[in-house]
Coordinates of C-alpha atoms in Angstrom, one line a residue:
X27 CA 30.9 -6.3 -1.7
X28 CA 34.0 -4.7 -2.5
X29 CA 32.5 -1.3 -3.4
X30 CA 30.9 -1.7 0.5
X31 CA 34.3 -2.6 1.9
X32 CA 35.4 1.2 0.4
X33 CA 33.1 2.7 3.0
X34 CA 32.7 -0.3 5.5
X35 CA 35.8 -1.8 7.6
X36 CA 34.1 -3.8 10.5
X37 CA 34.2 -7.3 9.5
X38 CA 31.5 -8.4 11.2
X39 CA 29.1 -5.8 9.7
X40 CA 30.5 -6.7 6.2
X41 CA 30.1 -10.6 7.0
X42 CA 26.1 -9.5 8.1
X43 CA 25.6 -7.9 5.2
X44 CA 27.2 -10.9 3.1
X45 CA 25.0 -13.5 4.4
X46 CA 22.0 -11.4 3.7
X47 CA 22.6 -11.5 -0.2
X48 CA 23.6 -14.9 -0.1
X49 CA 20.4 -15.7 1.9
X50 CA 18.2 -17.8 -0.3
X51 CA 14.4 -17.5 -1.6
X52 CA 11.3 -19.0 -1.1
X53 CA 9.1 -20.0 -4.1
X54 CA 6.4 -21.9 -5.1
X55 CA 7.4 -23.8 -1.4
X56 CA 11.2 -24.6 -2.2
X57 CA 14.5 -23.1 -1.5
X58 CA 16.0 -21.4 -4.5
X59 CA 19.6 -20.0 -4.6
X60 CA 19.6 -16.4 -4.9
X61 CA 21.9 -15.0 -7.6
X62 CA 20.9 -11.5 -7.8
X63 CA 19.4 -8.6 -5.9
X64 CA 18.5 -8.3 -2.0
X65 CA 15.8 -9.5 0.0
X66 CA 12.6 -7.9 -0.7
X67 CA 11.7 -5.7 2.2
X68 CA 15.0 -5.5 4.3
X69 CA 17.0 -2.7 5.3
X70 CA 19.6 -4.1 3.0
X71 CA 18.2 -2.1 -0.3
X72 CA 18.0 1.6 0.7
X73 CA 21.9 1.1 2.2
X74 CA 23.5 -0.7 -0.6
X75 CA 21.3 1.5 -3.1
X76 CA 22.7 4.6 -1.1
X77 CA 26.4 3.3 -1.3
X78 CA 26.4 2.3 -5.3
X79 CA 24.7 5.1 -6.3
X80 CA 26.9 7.7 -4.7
X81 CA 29.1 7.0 -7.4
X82 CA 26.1 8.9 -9.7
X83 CA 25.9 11.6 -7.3
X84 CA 29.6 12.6 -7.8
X85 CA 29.1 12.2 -11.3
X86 CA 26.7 14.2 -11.6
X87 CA 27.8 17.0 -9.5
X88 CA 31.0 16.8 -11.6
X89 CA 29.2 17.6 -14.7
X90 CA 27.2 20.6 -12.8
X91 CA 23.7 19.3 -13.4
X92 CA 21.2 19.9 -11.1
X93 CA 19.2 16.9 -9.6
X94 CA 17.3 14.7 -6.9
X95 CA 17.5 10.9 -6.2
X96 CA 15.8 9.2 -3.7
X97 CA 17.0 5.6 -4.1
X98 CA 16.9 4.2 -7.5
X99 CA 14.4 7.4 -8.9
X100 CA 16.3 10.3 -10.0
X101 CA 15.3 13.7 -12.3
X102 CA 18.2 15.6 -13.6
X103 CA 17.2 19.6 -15.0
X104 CA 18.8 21.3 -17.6
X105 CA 18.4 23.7 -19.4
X106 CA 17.2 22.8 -23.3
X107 CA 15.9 19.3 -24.8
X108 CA 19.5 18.6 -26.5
X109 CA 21.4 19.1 -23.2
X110 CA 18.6 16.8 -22.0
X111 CA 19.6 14.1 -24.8
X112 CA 22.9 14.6 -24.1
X113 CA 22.2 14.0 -20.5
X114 CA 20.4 11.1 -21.2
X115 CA 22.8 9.2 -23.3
X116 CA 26.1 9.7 -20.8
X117 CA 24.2 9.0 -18.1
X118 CA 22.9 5.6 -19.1
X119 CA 26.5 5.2 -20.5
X120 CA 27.9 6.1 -16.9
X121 CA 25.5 3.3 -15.3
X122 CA 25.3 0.7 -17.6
X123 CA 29.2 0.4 -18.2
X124 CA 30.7 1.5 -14.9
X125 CA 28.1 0.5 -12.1
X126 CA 26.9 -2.4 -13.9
X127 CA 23.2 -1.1 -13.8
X128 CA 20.2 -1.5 -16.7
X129 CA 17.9 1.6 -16.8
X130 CA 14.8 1.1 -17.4
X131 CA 14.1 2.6 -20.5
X132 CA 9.8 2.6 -20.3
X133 CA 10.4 4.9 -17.1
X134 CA 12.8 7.6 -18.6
X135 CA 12.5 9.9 -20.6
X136 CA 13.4 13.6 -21.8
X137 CA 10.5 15.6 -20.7
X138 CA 9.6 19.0 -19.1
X139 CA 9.6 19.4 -15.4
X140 CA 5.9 19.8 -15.1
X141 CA 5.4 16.7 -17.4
X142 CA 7.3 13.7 -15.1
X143 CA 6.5 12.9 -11.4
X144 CA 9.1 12.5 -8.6
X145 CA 8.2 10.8 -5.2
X146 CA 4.5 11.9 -6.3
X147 CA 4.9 15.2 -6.7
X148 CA 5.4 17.2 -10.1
X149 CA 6.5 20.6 -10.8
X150 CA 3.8 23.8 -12.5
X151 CA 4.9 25.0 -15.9
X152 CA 5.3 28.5 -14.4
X153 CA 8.9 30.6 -14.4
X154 CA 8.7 30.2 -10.8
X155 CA 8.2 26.8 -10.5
X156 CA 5.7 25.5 -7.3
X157 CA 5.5 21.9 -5.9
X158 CA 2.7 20.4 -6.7
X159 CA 0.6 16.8 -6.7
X160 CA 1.3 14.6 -9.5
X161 CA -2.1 13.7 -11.3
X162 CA -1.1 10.2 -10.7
X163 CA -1.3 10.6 -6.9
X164 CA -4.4 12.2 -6.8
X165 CA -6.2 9.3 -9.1
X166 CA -4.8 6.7 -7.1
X167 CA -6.3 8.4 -4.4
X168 CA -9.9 8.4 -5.9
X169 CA -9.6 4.9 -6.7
X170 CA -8.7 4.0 -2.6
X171 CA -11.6 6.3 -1.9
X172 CA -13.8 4.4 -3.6
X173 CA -12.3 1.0 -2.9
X174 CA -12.7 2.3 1.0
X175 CA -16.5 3.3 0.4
X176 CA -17.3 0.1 -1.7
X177 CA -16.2 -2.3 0.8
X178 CA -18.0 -0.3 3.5
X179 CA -21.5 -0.3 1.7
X180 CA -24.0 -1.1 4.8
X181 CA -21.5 0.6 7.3
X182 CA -23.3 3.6 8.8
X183 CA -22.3 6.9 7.5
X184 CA -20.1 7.9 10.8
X185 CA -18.2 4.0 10.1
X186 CA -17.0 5.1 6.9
X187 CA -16.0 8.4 7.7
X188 CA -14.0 6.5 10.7
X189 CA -12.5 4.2 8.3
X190 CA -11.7 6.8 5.5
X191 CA -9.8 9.0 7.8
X192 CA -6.9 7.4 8.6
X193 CA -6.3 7.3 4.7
X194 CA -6.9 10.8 4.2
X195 CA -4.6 12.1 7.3
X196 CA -1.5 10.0 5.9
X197 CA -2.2 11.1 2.5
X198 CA -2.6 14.8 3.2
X199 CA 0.8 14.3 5.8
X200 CA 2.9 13.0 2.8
X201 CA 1.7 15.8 0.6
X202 CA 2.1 18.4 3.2
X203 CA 4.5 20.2 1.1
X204 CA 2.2 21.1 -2.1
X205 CA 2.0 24.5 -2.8
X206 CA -0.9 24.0 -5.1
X207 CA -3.8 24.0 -2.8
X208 CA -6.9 24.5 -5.3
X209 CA -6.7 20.3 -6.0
X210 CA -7.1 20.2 -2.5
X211 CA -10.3 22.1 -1.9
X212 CA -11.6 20.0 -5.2
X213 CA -11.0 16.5 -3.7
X214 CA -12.4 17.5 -0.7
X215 CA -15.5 18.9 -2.8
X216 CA -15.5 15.2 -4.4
X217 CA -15.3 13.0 -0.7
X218 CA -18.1 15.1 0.7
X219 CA -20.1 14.5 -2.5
X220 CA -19.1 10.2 -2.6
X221 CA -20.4 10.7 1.0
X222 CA -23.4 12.1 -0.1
X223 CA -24.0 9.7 -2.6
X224 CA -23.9 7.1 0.1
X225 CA -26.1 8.9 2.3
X226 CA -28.9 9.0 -0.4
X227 CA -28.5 5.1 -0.9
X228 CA -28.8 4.8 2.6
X229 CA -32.2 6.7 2.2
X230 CA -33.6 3.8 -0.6
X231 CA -37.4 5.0 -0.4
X232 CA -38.4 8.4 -1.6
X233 CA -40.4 9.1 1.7
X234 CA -37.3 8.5 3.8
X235 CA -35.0 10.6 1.6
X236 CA -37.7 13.3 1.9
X237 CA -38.4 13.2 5.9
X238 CA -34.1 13.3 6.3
X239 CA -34.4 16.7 4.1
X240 CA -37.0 18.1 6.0
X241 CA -35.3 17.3 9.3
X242 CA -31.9 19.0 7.9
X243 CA -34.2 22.0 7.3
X244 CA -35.4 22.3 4.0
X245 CA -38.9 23.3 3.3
X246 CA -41.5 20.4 2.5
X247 CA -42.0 21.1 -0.8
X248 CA -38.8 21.2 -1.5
X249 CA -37.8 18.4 -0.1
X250 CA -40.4 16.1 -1.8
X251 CA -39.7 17.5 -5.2
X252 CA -36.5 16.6 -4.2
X253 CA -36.6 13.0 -3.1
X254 CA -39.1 12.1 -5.8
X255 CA -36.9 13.5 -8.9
X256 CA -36.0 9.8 -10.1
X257 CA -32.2 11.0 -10.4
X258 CA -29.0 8.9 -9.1
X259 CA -27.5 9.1 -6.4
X260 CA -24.5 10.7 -7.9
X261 CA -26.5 13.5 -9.5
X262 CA -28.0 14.1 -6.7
X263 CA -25.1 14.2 -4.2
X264 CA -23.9 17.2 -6.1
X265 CA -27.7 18.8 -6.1
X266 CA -28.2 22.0 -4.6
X267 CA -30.7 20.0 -1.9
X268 CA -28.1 17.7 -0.7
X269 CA -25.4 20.8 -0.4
X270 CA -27.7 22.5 1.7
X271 CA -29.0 19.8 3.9
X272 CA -25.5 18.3 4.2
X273 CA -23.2 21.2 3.7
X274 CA -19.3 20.9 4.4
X275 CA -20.1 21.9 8.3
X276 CA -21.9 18.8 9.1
X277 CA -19.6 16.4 8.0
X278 CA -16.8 18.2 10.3
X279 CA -19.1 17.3 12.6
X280 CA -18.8 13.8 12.4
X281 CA -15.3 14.5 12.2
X282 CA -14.2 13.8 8.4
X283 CA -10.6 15.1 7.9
X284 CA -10.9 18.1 5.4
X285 CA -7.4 18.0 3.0
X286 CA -7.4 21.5 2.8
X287 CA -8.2 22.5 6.7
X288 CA -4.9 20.0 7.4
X289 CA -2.7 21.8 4.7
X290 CA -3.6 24.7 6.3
X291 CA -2.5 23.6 9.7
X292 CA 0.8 22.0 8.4
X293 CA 1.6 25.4 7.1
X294 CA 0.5 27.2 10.0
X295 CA 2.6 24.9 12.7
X296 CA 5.6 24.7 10.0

């Protein structure tokens, strides 16, 4: 409270903020006193974050490094691993003793650029560096595409693609500012080929899946070979058959948001 009273004079708002850290907590049905930290999900965090950690932000523009913090997360670049050591050890140093902070050493590390994530994002190894998807982002995407598609098994194939949008606008709006765009022409190679696979489920006899290739346009024979070739689904969502009787066109159709048509739209508007 007395590092907010630096930057705050209104009593009342210093009182507010007061009672909010001396609010108590629910668990396990009873009141417990609270003797550390903020409530989870307030406003409170992000200010008080903000306020103590300006104190690291003048440090560290005081020792010339280049950074970015976004609340508690923070990467600091310089120029060679033992300036990155060095770094390292009087920064702890500088939080633990002065701000009173623990850093959590599992989460930090000295590493190249293009080797940690920040906010999502990473960094490419080249001289000119470009913004680019961390690899974590893009697996935890997968894995909410295919929570998404697994909970909507016996949803029709427009349902889905109603349900999976949503996810895929917010995601692509977040990562708007990638400059690495071939990860987003693979991912949405991937989608169209889960929906595939989910279309050829849908199918479950061999006659059926054979009759929908014929009425996308593929020749008879083909189409037969095709739906009798005792394949998975997965193998043959990436077939040559199902590319041409459900090629990226038709799922625009049914209006699937494409990753990298939005990306191209962000960049066109921006």
């Amino acid at each position: 409270m007395s590092r907010v009273a630096r930057r705050i004079k209104d009593e009342g708002v210093l009182k507010l903020i007061r009672r909010y850290l001396e609010a108590g907590l629910m668990g396990e049905g009873l009141m417990e006193v609270r003797e550390q930290g903020t409530p989870q999900g307030g406003p409170l965090s992000p200010l008080l974050s903000n306020l103590l950690l300006d104190d690291l932000d003048r440090e560290l523009e005081g020792r010339g490094h280049r950074f970015c913090r976004y609340a508690d997360d923070c990467n600091i670049y310089v120029a060679s691993k033992a300036a990155a050591e060095h770094a390292m050890a009087r920064v702890t140093q500088f939080l633990e003793k002065k701000l009173k902070l623990k850093v959590n050493g599992d989460k930090s590390a000295c590493a190249r650029p293009w080797e940690r994530k920040f906010l999502g994002y990473s960094l490419t190894w080249h001289r000119q560096a470009k913004l680019k998807i961390a690899s974590t982002s893009l697996v935890r995407l997968q894995q909410r595409v295919r929570e998404y598609l697994r909970a909507g098994r016996g949803r029709s194939l427009a349902g889905t693609i109603q349900k999976l949008n949503p996810l895929l606008r917010g995601w692509m709006s977040y990562f708007r500012w990638t400059e690495v765009k071939g990860v987003l022409e693979e991912l949405d190679g991937w989608i169209r080929r889960k929906l595939r696979a989910v279309i050829w489920r849908h199918g479950k006899r061999s006659v059926t899946r054979a009759r929908a290739l014929m009425r996308k346009g593929l020749e008879e024979q083909r189409a037969w070979r095709s739906a009798l070739n005792q394949r998975g689904a997965w193998w043959n969502a990436g077939a040559s058959h199902m590319n041409s009787a459900y090629p990226k066109a038709y799922f625009d159709r049914l209006g699937l948001v494409s990753l990298m048509d939005s990306h191209r739209r962000w960049q066109a508007s921006s």
